[in-house]
Amino acid sequence: MAEPTELLALARTFGDRVLERWERLVSLETPSADPGRAAVFGKDLAAGLAATADRIGHPSGPGGDHLVAYWNGRGTPDDGPGTGHTLLVAHSDTVFEAGTIARRPFTLAEDGDTVTGPGVFDMKGSLVAVELAMDLLSRTGAAPRRPVRLVVVNDEEIGSPDGSRLVARHAEGAHAVLGLEPPLPGGALKIGRRGVARVRLSVRGVGAHAGLDAALGVSAIDELVDQLASLRATAASLPDAALNVGTITGGTRANVVADHAEAEIGLRYATPETEQALLGAVLTPTPVRERAVLSARTLSHRPAWAMDPANPLAAELVALAGTWGLELPLGSSGGAGDTNLTGALGIPTVDGLGPAGAGAHGEDEHASLSSLLERAALIAAFLESH
């Protein structure tokens, strides 16, 4: 067995190598829904993981291939669900358009620790940390106690419309789930997440001349406005609920009663109870106007993962970090991710194991090299002992 202190000391000798690998993954841009770039990135990531992984697969999806890597636990093959494996959850896509790297290249600041560039924090640094964690175990003659699976989806930034099925499949029989998303401010781990859903509400009205035959028409836009006002009131009445109308379209001309309209609505909720009430209101609307026809379609959905301050998995990670004299705060995230699913299912889950930093999705996105090295050692120590 490798001692945690040995793993951390070894990790801290890999700074230059980590920077080189980090720059490589950031340079391979991966905007969501770009199968070509997803394939190139997946091939490169697989090459890095192949040094330690026992098997790597590339499940296909609409946005290109995802990636699943497998490691045996103490020499025991991972033969499928029910083996009590540890699941690592990550994603390869970023929110940045292709070409961003030319304007904002990967850069190490003068402090020798802060790294900037599109996707360094969310979440290519996390993928480097996993590669290093497995390499640390290999170099110290250690191995994960249980089988390990790493699921890397390529569509998380757009709600994992396909990747969620992959996470769900590999969550079956999992002993624990470690999410590799960026941590909360201060490096805090996430032990809860608000749920998120996107719904398209469509209205079909009756077109008519707005001046001569207005009474013969039914305005889809008026109906939609009334529906949205009602939904806003519903959200305001529920605890920890939020509703955002992101887009509205409809109608044709000012002198024509609109025969169609639709809105894309974003929902957030912190508990299963609020989730059920809010989604129920949005998905089963009652028309205000007799001849208006309403329909609602769920575009993406992530369930609420309610925070449990006594999360035993988090306690184990905090204790491990404590052996190095490192504090590991805990908190809940207002944003959603793929671990919403595993947390909501009741599988022991902790997220935010990526390197500390800030500015996700923004121009000032940055992350810490020293934190990445620490997180890699922490992941390795946990897998070796649990």
CSV table of C-alpha atoms in Angstrom, one decimal:
chain,number,residue,atom,x,y,z
A,1,MET,CA,0.0,0.0,0.0
A,2,ALA,CA,1.1,3.5,-0.8
A,3,GLU,CA,1.0,6.0,2.1
A,4,PRO,CA,-1.0,9.2,1.4
A,5,THR,CA,2.0,11.3,2.3
A,6,GLU,CA,4.1,9.4,-0.3
A,7,LEU,CA,1.5,10.0,-3.0
A,8,LEU,CA,1.4,13.7,-2.3
A,9,ALA,CA,5.2,14.0,-2.3
A,10,LEU,CA,5.4,12.2,-5.5
A,11,ALA,CA,2.6,14.2,-7.1
A,12,ARG,CA,4.4,17.4,-6.4
A,13,THR,CA,7.4,16.3,-8.5
A,14,PHE,CA,5.2,16.2,-11.6
A,15,GLY,CA,4.6,19.9,-12.1
A,16,ASP,CA,6.3,20.3,-15.4
A,17,ARG,CA,4.8,17.2,-16.9
A,18,VAL,CA,1.3,18.2,-15.7
A,19,LEU,CA,1.7,21.6,-17.3
A,20,GLU,CA,2.6,20.0,-20.6
A,21,ARG,CA,-0.3,17.6,-20.6
A,22,TRP,CA,-2.7,20.3,-19.4
A,23,GLU,CA,-1.7,22.6,-22.3
A,24,ARG,CA,-2.1,19.8,-24.7
A,25,LEU,CA,-5.7,19.0,-23.6
A,26,VAL,CA,-6.7,22.7,-23.5
A,27,SER,CA,-5.2,23.2,-27.0
A,28,LEU,CA,-7.5,20.5,-28.4
A,29,GLU,CA,-10.7,22.5,-28.3
A,30,THR,CA,-14.0,20.7,-27.6
A,31,PRO,CA,-17.1,22.8,-28.0
A,32,SER,CA,-20.3,20.8,-27.4
A,33,ALA,CA,-21.9,19.1,-30.4
A,34,ASP,CA,-18.8,19.0,-32.5
A,35,PRO,CA,-18.2,15.2,-33.2
A,36,GLY,CA,-15.0,15.8,-35.1
A,37,ARG,CA,-13.2,17.6,-32.3
A,38,ALA,CA,-14.7,15.2,-29.8
A,39,ALA,CA,-13.1,12.3,-31.7
A,40,VAL,CA,-9.7,14.0,-31.8
A,41,PHE,CA,-9.8,14.8,-28.1
A,42,GLY,CA,-11.1,11.4,-27.1
A,43,LYS,CA,-8.3,9.7,-29.0
A,44,ASP,CA,-5.7,11.9,-27.2
A,45,LEU,CA,-7.2,11.4,-23.8
A,46,ALA,CA,-7.4,7.6,-24.4
A,47,ALA,CA,-3.7,7.6,-25.3
A,48,GLY,CA,-2.9,9.2,-22.0
A,49,LEU,CA,-5.1,6.9,-19.9
A,50,ALA,CA,-4.0,3.8,-21.7
A,51,ALA,CA,-0.7,3.8,-19.8
A,52,THR,CA,-2.6,2.6,-16.7
A,53,ALA,CA,-6.2,1.6,-17.7
A,54,ASP,CA,-7.1,-2.0,-18.3
A,55,ARG,CA,-9.7,-1.2,-20.9
A,56,ILE,CA,-11.0,1.9,-22.7
A,57,GLY,CA,-14.3,2.2,-24.7
A,58,HIS,CA,-15.7,4.9,-26.9
A,59,PRO,CA,-19.5,4.8,-26.7
A,60,SER,CA,-21.1,6.7,-29.6
A,61,GLY,CA,-23.5,9.6,-29.2
A,62,PRO,CA,-25.1,12.3,-31.3
A,63,GLY,CA,-22.3,14.7,-30.4
A,64,GLY,CA,-19.6,12.2,-31.1
A,65,ASP,CA,-18.0,9.5,-29.0
A,66,HIS,CA,-17.9,9.6,-25.3
A,67,LEU,CA,-15.2,7.8,-23.3
A,68,VAL,CA,-15.2,5.1,-20.6
A,69,ALA,CA,-12.0,3.8,-19.0
A,70,TYR,CA,-11.8,0.8,-16.7
A,71,TRP,CA,-9.3,-0.2,-14.0
A,72,ASN,CA,-9.3,-3.5,-12.2
A,73,GLY,CA,-9.4,-3.4,-8.4
A,74,ARG,CA,-6.5,-5.3,-6.7
A,75,GLY,CA,-6.3,-7.4,-9.8
A,76,THR,CA,-10.1,-8.2,-9.9
A,77,PRO,CA,-11.6,-7.5,-13.3
A,78,ASP,CA,-14.6,-5.1,-13.5
A,79,ASP,CA,-17.1,-7.4,-15.2
A,80,GLY,CA,-20.1,-5.1,-15.1
A,81,PRO,CA,-22.8,-3.7,-12.8
A,82,GLY,CA,-22.9,-5.1,-9.3
A,83,THR,CA,-19.2,-5.3,-8.7
A,84,GLY,CA,-19.1,-2.4,-6.2
A,85,HIS,CA,-16.9,-0.2,-8.4
A,86,THR,CA,-16.0,3.5,-7.8
A,87,LEU,CA,-17.3,5.7,-10.5
A,88,LEU,CA,-15.5,8.9,-11.6
A,89,VAL,CA,-17.6,11.3,-13.6
A,90,ALA,CA,-16.2,14.0,-15.9
A,91,HIS,CA,-16.8,15.7,-19.2
A,92,SER,CA,-14.7,16.8,-22.2
A,93,ASP,CA,-16.8,19.6,-23.7
A,94,THR,CA,-16.4,23.3,-23.0
A,95,VAL,CA,-18.6,26.3,-23.6
A,96,PHE,CA,-16.1,28.0,-25.8
A,97,GLU,CA,-16.3,28.2,-29.6
A,98,ALA,CA,-13.5,26.7,-31.7
A,99,GLY,CA,-10.8,29.3,-32.2
A,100,THR,CA,-10.9,30.7,-28.7
A,101,ILE,CA,-7.5,29.2,-28.0
A,102,ALA,CA,-5.8,31.4,-30.6
A,103,ARG,CA,-7.0,34.5,-28.8
A,104,ARG,CA,-6.6,33.2,-25.3
A,105,PRO,CA,-3.8,30.6,-25.2
A,106,PHE,CA,-2.9,28.4,-22.3
A,107,THR,CA,-0.6,30.5,-20.1
A,108,LEU,CA,1.2,30.0,-16.8
A,109,ALA,CA,1.3,33.2,-14.7
A,110,GLU,CA,4.4,34.7,-13.2
A,111,ASP,CA,3.5,33.2,-9.8
A,112,GLY,CA,4.3,29.8,-11.3
A,113,ASP,CA,1.0,28.4,-10.1
A,114,THR,CA,-2.0,30.1,-11.9
A,115,VAL,CA,-2.9,28.7,-15.3
A,116,THR,CA,-5.3,30.5,-17.6
A,117,GLY,CA,-7.0,29.5,-20.9
A,118,PRO,CA,-10.4,28.2,-22.1
A,119,GLY,CA,-11.4,25.1,-20.2
A,120,VAL,CA,-8.5,25.0,-17.8
A,121,PHE,CA,-10.9,25.0,-14.8
A,122,ASP,CA,-14.0,23.5,-16.3
A,123,MET,CA,-12.7,20.9,-16.7
A,124,LYS,CA,-9.6,19.8,-18.5
A,125,GLY,CA,-7.5,20.2,-15.4
A,126,SER,CA,-9.6,17.5,-13.8
A,127,LEU,CA,-8.8,15.0,-16.6
A,128,VAL,CA,-5.1,15.7,-16.1
A,129,ALA,CA,-5.6,15.0,-12.4
A,130,VAL,CA,-7.1,11.6,-13.1
A,131,GLU,CA,-4.3,10.6,-15.4
A,132,LEU,CA,-1.8,11.6,-12.8
A,133,ALA,CA,-3.7,9.9,-10.0
A,134,MET,CA,-3.6,6.6,-11.8
A,135,ASP,CA,0.0,7.1,-12.7
A,136,LEU,CA,0.9,7.8,-9.0
A,137,LEU,CA,-0.7,4.4,-8.0
A,138,SER,CA,1.2,2.6,-10.7
A,139,ARG,CA,4.5,4.2,-9.8
A,140,THR,CA,4.2,3.3,-6.2
A,141,GLY,CA,3.2,-0.3,-6.9
A,142,ALA,CA,-0.3,0.3,-5.6
A,143,ALA,CA,-3.7,-0.2,-7.2
A,144,PRO,CA,-7.3,0.8,-6.6
A,145,ARG,CA,-9.0,-1.3,-3.9
A,146,ARG,CA,-12.2,-1.6,-6.0
A,147,PRO,CA,-12.7,-1.6,-9.7
A,148,VAL,CA,-12.8,2.0,-11.1
A,149,ARG,CA,-14.6,3.4,-14.1
A,150,LEU,CA,-14.1,6.9,-15.5
A,151,VAL,CA,-17.0,8.2,-17.6
A,152,VAL,CA,-16.2,11.2,-19.7
A,153,VAL,CA,-19.2,12.6,-21.6
A,154,ASN,CA,-19.0,15.1,-24.4
A,155,ASP,CA,-22.3,17.0,-23.9
A,156,GLU,CA,-22.4,18.1,-20.2
A,157,GLU,CA,-22.3,21.8,-21.0
A,158,ILE,CA,-25.6,21.4,-22.9
A,159,GLY,CA,-27.3,19.3,-20.2
A,160,SER,CA,-26.0,15.8,-21.1
A,161,PRO,CA,-28.9,15.0,-23.3
A,162,ASP,CA,-27.1,11.8,-24.3
A,163,GLY,CA,-24.4,11.5,-21.7
A,164,SER,CA,-26.8,11.2,-18.8
A,165,ARG,CA,-27.8,7.7,-20.0
A,166,LEU,CA,-24.1,6.7,-19.9
A,167,VAL,CA,-23.7,8.0,-16.4
A,168,ALA,CA,-26.9,6.2,-15.3
A,169,ARG,CA,-25.7,3.0,-16.8
A,170,HIS,CA,-22.4,3.0,-15.1
A,171,ALA,CA,-23.9,4.2,-11.8
A,172,GLU,CA,-25.6,0.9,-11.4
A,173,GLY,CA,-23.8,-1.1,-8.7
A,174,ALA,CA,-21.4,1.8,-7.9
A,175,HIS,CA,-20.0,1.9,-4.4
A,176,ALA,CA,-19.2,5.6,-4.6
A,177,VAL,CA,-19.2,8.4,-7.1
A,178,LEU,CA,-16.5,11.1,-7.4
A,179,GLY,CA,-17.5,14.0,-9.6
A,180,LEU,CA,-14.5,15.8,-11.2
A,181,GLU,CA,-16.2,19.2,-11.7
A,182,PRO,CA,-14.5,22.3,-10.5
A,183,PRO,CA,-14.9,22.9,-6.7
A,184,LEU,CA,-16.7,25.7,-5.0
A,185,PRO,CA,-14.8,28.9,-4.0
A,186,GLY,CA,-12.0,28.1,-1.7
A,187,GLY,CA,-11.6,24.6,-3.1
A,188,ALA,CA,-14.8,23.3,-1.3
A,189,LEU,CA,-16.2,20.0,-2.3
A,190,LYS,CA,-19.9,19.8,-3.5
A,191,ILE,CA,-22.2,17.6,-1.4
A,192,GLY,CA,-25.4,18.8,-3.0
A,193,ARG,CA,-26.6,20.5,-6.2
A,194,ARG,CA,-29.7,22.3,-7.3
A,195,GLY,CA,-31.6,20.5,-10.0
A,196,VAL,CA,-32.1,22.1,-13.4
A,197,ALA,CA,-34.5,21.5,-16.2
A,198,ARG,CA,-35.2,23.2,-19.6
A,199,VAL,CA,-38.7,23.1,-21.0
A,200,ARG,CA,-40.1,24.4,-24.2
A,201,LEU,CA,-43.7,25.7,-23.8
A,202,SER,CA,-45.5,26.0,-27.1
A,203,VAL,CA,-48.9,27.6,-27.8
A,204,ARG,CA,-51.1,27.2,-30.9
A,205,GLY,CA,-53.6,29.9,-31.3
A,206,VAL,CA,-55.9,31.0,-34.1
A,207,GLY,CA,-54.8,33.5,-36.7
A,208,ALA,CA,-57.0,36.4,-37.8
A,209,HIS,CA,-56.9,40.0,-39.0
A,210,ALA,CA,-56.0,42.1,-36.0
A,211,GLY,CA,-58.3,45.0,-37.1
A,212,LEU,CA,-61.2,43.4,-38.9
A,213,ASP,CA,-61.6,40.0,-37.3
A,214,ALA,CA,-59.7,40.1,-34.0
A,215,ALA,CA,-62.6,38.4,-32.2
A,216,LEU,CA,-62.3,35.4,-34.5
A,217,GLY,CA,-58.6,34.9,-33.5
A,218,VAL,CA,-56.9,33.5,-30.4
A,219,SER,CA,-53.5,35.2,-29.7
A,220,ALA,CA,-50.9,32.6,-29.0
A,221,ILE,CA,-48.6,35.3,-27.7
A,222,ASP,CA,-51.2,36.7,-25.3
A,223,GLU,CA,-51.8,33.1,-24.0
A,224,LEU,CA,-48.1,32.5,-23.6
A,225,VAL,CA,-47.6,35.8,-21.7
A,226,ASP,CA,-50.4,34.8,-19.3
A,227,GLN,CA,-49.0,31.3,-18.9
A,228,LEU,CA,-45.5,32.7,-18.1
A,229,ALA,CA,-46.9,35.2,-15.5
A,230,SER,CA,-48.7,32.3,-13.8
A,231,LEU,CA,-45.6,30.2,-13.8
A,232,ARG,CA,-43.6,33.0,-12.3
A,233,ALA,CA,-46.1,33.3,-9.5
A,234,THR,CA,-45.9,29.5,-8.9
A,235,ALA,CA,-42.1,29.6,-8.7
A,236,ALA,CA,-42.2,32.5,-6.3
A,237,SER,CA,-44.5,30.5,-4.0
A,238,LEU,CA,-42.2,27.5,-3.8
A,239,PRO,CA,-39.1,27.3,-1.6
A,240,ASP,CA,-35.7,27.3,-3.3
A,241,ALA,CA,-37.3,27.6,-6.8
A,242,ALA,CA,-36.2,29.8,-9.7
A,243,LEU,CA,-37.6,30.3,-13.2
A,244,ASN,CA,-36.0,32.0,-16.1
A,245,VAL,CA,-37.6,32.7,-19.5
A,246,GLY,CA,-34.6,32.4,-21.8
A,247,THR,CA,-36.2,32.9,-25.2
A,248,ILE,CA,-39.6,33.8,-26.7
A,249,THR,CA,-40.6,33.6,-30.3
A,250,GLY,CA,-44.0,33.8,-32.1
A,251,GLY,CA,-46.3,35.6,-34.4
A,252,THR,CA,-45.8,37.0,-37.8
A,253,ARG,CA,-47.0,40.7,-38.1
A,254,ALA,CA,-48.4,43.4,-36.0
A,255,ASN,CA,-51.7,43.3,-37.9
A,256,VAL,CA,-52.1,39.5,-37.5
A,257,VAL,CA,-53.4,37.8,-34.4
A,258,ALA,CA,-50.5,35.4,-33.6
A,259,ASP,CA,-51.3,31.8,-34.3
A,260,HIS,CA,-48.1,30.4,-32.7
A,261,ALA,CA,-45.7,31.3,-29.9
A,262,GLU,CA,-43.2,29.4,-27.7
A,263,ALA,CA,-40.8,30.0,-24.9
A,264,GLU,CA,-37.8,28.1,-23.6
A,265,ILE,CA,-37.8,28.1,-19.8
A,266,GLY,CA,-35.1,27.3,-17.4
A,267,LEU,CA,-36.0,25.9,-14.0
A,268,ARG,CA,-34.0,25.4,-10.8
A,269,TYR,CA,-34.9,23.7,-7.6
A,270,ALA,CA,-33.1,22.5,-4.5
A,271,THR,CA,-35.4,19.7,-3.2
A,272,PRO,CA,-37.4,16.8,-4.8
A,273,GLU,CA,-40.6,18.4,-3.5
A,274,THR,CA,-40.0,21.7,-5.2
A,275,GLU,CA,-38.9,19.9,-8.3
A,276,GLN,CA,-42.1,17.9,-8.5
A,277,ALA,CA,-44.3,21.0,-8.0
A,278,LEU,CA,-42.5,23.3,-10.4
A,279,LEU,CA,-42.2,20.7,-13.2
A,280,GLY,CA,-45.8,19.7,-12.7
A,281,ALA,CA,-46.9,23.3,-13.3
A,282,VAL,CA,-44.8,23.8,-16.4
A,283,LEU,CA,-45.5,20.4,-18.0
A,284,THR,CA,-49.2,20.3,-17.4
A,285,PRO,CA,-50.4,23.9,-18.2
A,286,THR,CA,-54.1,24.8,-18.3
A,287,PRO,CA,-55.2,27.1,-21.1
A,288,VAL,CA,-56.5,30.5,-20.2
A,289,ARG,CA,-58.3,30.9,-23.6
A,290,GLU,CA,-60.8,28.3,-24.7
A,291,ARG,CA,-59.3,27.6,-28.2
A,292,ALA,CA,-55.6,27.8,-27.3
A,293,VAL,CA,-53.7,24.6,-27.4
A,294,LEU,CA,-50.7,24.2,-25.2
A,295,SER,CA,-47.9,21.6,-25.2
A,296,ALA,CA,-44.7,21.3,-23.2
A,297,ARG,CA,-41.6,19.4,-23.9
A,298,THR,CA,-38.7,18.6,-21.6
A,299,LEU,CA,-35.4,19.4,-23.3
A,300,SER,CA,-33.1,18.4,-20.5
A,301,HIS,CA,-33.6,17.5,-16.9
A,302,ARG,CA,-31.3,17.0,-13.9
A,303,PRO,CA,-32.9,16.0,-10.6
A,304,ALA,CA,-32.2,17.9,-7.3
A,305,TRP,CA,-29.5,16.4,-5.2
A,306,ALA,CA,-30.3,17.6,-1.7
A,307,MET,CA,-27.2,18.4,0.5
A,308,ASP,CA,-26.5,16.1,3.4
A,309,PRO,CA,-24.0,17.7,5.9
A,310,ALA,CA,-23.3,14.2,7.2
A,311,ASN,CA,-22.2,12.8,3.8
A,312,PRO,CA,-19.9,9.9,4.9
A,313,LEU,CA,-18.0,9.9,1.6
A,314,ALA,CA,-17.1,13.5,2.0
A,315,ALA,CA,-16.0,12.8,5.6
A,316,GLU,CA,-13.6,10.2,4.3
A,317,LEU,CA,-12.1,12.6,1.8
A,318,VAL,CA,-11.8,15.4,4.4
A,319,ALA,CA,-10.0,12.9,6.7
A,320,LEU,CA,-7.6,11.9,4.0
A,321,ALA,CA,-6.8,15.6,3.2
A,322,GLY,CA,-6.4,16.2,6.9
A,323,THR,CA,-3.5,13.7,7.0
A,324,TRP,CA,-1.6,16.2,4.9
A,325,GLY,CA,-2.7,19.2,7.0
A,326,LEU,CA,-5.0,20.4,4.2
A,327,GLU,CA,-8.5,21.7,5.0
A,328,LEU,CA,-11.3,20.6,2.7
A,329,PRO,CA,-14.5,22.7,3.1
A,330,LEU,CA,-17.9,21.4,2.0
A,331,GLY,CA,-20.8,23.1,0.4
A,332,SER,CA,-23.8,22.9,-2.0
A,333,SER,CA,-23.8,24.2,-5.6
A,334,GLY,CA,-26.4,26.4,-7.2
A,335,GLY,CA,-25.6,24.8,-10.6
A,336,ALA,CA,-26.3,21.3,-11.8
A,337,GLY,CA,-24.1,18.6,-13.3
A,338,ASP,CA,-24.0,14.9,-14.0
A,339,THR,CA,-23.6,14.0,-10.3
A,340,ASN,CA,-27.2,15.3,-9.7
A,341,LEU,CA,-28.3,12.0,-11.0
A,342,THR,CA,-26.2,9.8,-8.8
A,343,GLY,CA,-26.7,12.0,-5.7
A,344,ALA,CA,-30.5,11.9,-6.3
A,345,LEU,CA,-30.4,8.1,-6.6
A,346,GLY,CA,-28.9,7.9,-3.1
A,347,ILE,CA,-25.5,6.6,-4.3
A,348,PRO,CA,-22.7,8.1,-2.0
A,349,THR,CA,-21.6,11.0,-4.1
A,350,VAL,CA,-19.1,13.9,-3.8
A,351,ASP,CA,-18.3,16.4,-6.6
A,352,GLY,CA,-15.9,19.3,-7.0
A,353,LEU,CA,-12.7,17.2,-7.0
A,354,GLY,CA,-11.2,19.2,-9.8
A,355,PRO,CA,-8.4,21.7,-9.1
A,356,ALA,CA,-9.2,25.0,-7.4
A,357,GLY,CA,-9.7,28.1,-9.5
A,358,ALA,CA,-12.4,30.4,-10.7
A,359,GLY,CA,-14.0,32.1,-13.7
A,360,ALA,CA,-15.6,29.0,-15.3
A,361,HIS,CA,-17.1,29.9,-18.7
A,362,GLY,CA,-15.6,33.3,-18.6
A,363,GLU,CA,-12.7,35.3,-20.0
A,364,ASP,CA,-10.8,35.1,-16.7
A,365,GLU,CA,-11.0,31.3,-16.2
A,366,HIS,CA,-8.0,30.1,-14.3
A,367,ALA,CA,-6.9,27.2,-12.1
A,368,SER,CA,-4.1,26.3,-9.7
A,369,LEU,CA,-1.3,23.9,-10.6
A,370,SER,CA,-0.5,23.1,-6.9
A,371,SER,CA,-4.2,22.3,-6.3
A,372,LEU,CA,-4.3,20.0,-9.3
A,373,LEU,CA,-1.3,18.0,-7.9
A,374,GLU,CA,-3.0,17.8,-4.5
A,375,ARG,CA,-6.3,16.7,-6.0
A,376,ALA,CA,-4.5,14.0,-8.0
A,377,ALA,CA,-2.9,12.7,-4.8
A,378,LEU,CA,-6.2,12.8,-3.0
A,379,ILE,CA,-8.0,10.8,-5.7
A,380,ALA,CA,-5.2,8.3,-5.8
A,381,ALA,CA,-5.2,7.9,-2.0
A,382,PHE,CA,-8.9,7.5,-1.8
A,383,LEU,CA,-9.0,4.9,-4.6
A,384,GLU,CA,-6.2,2.9,-3.1
A,385,SER,CA,-7.8,2.8,0.4
A,386,HIS,CA,-11.5,2.6,-0.3
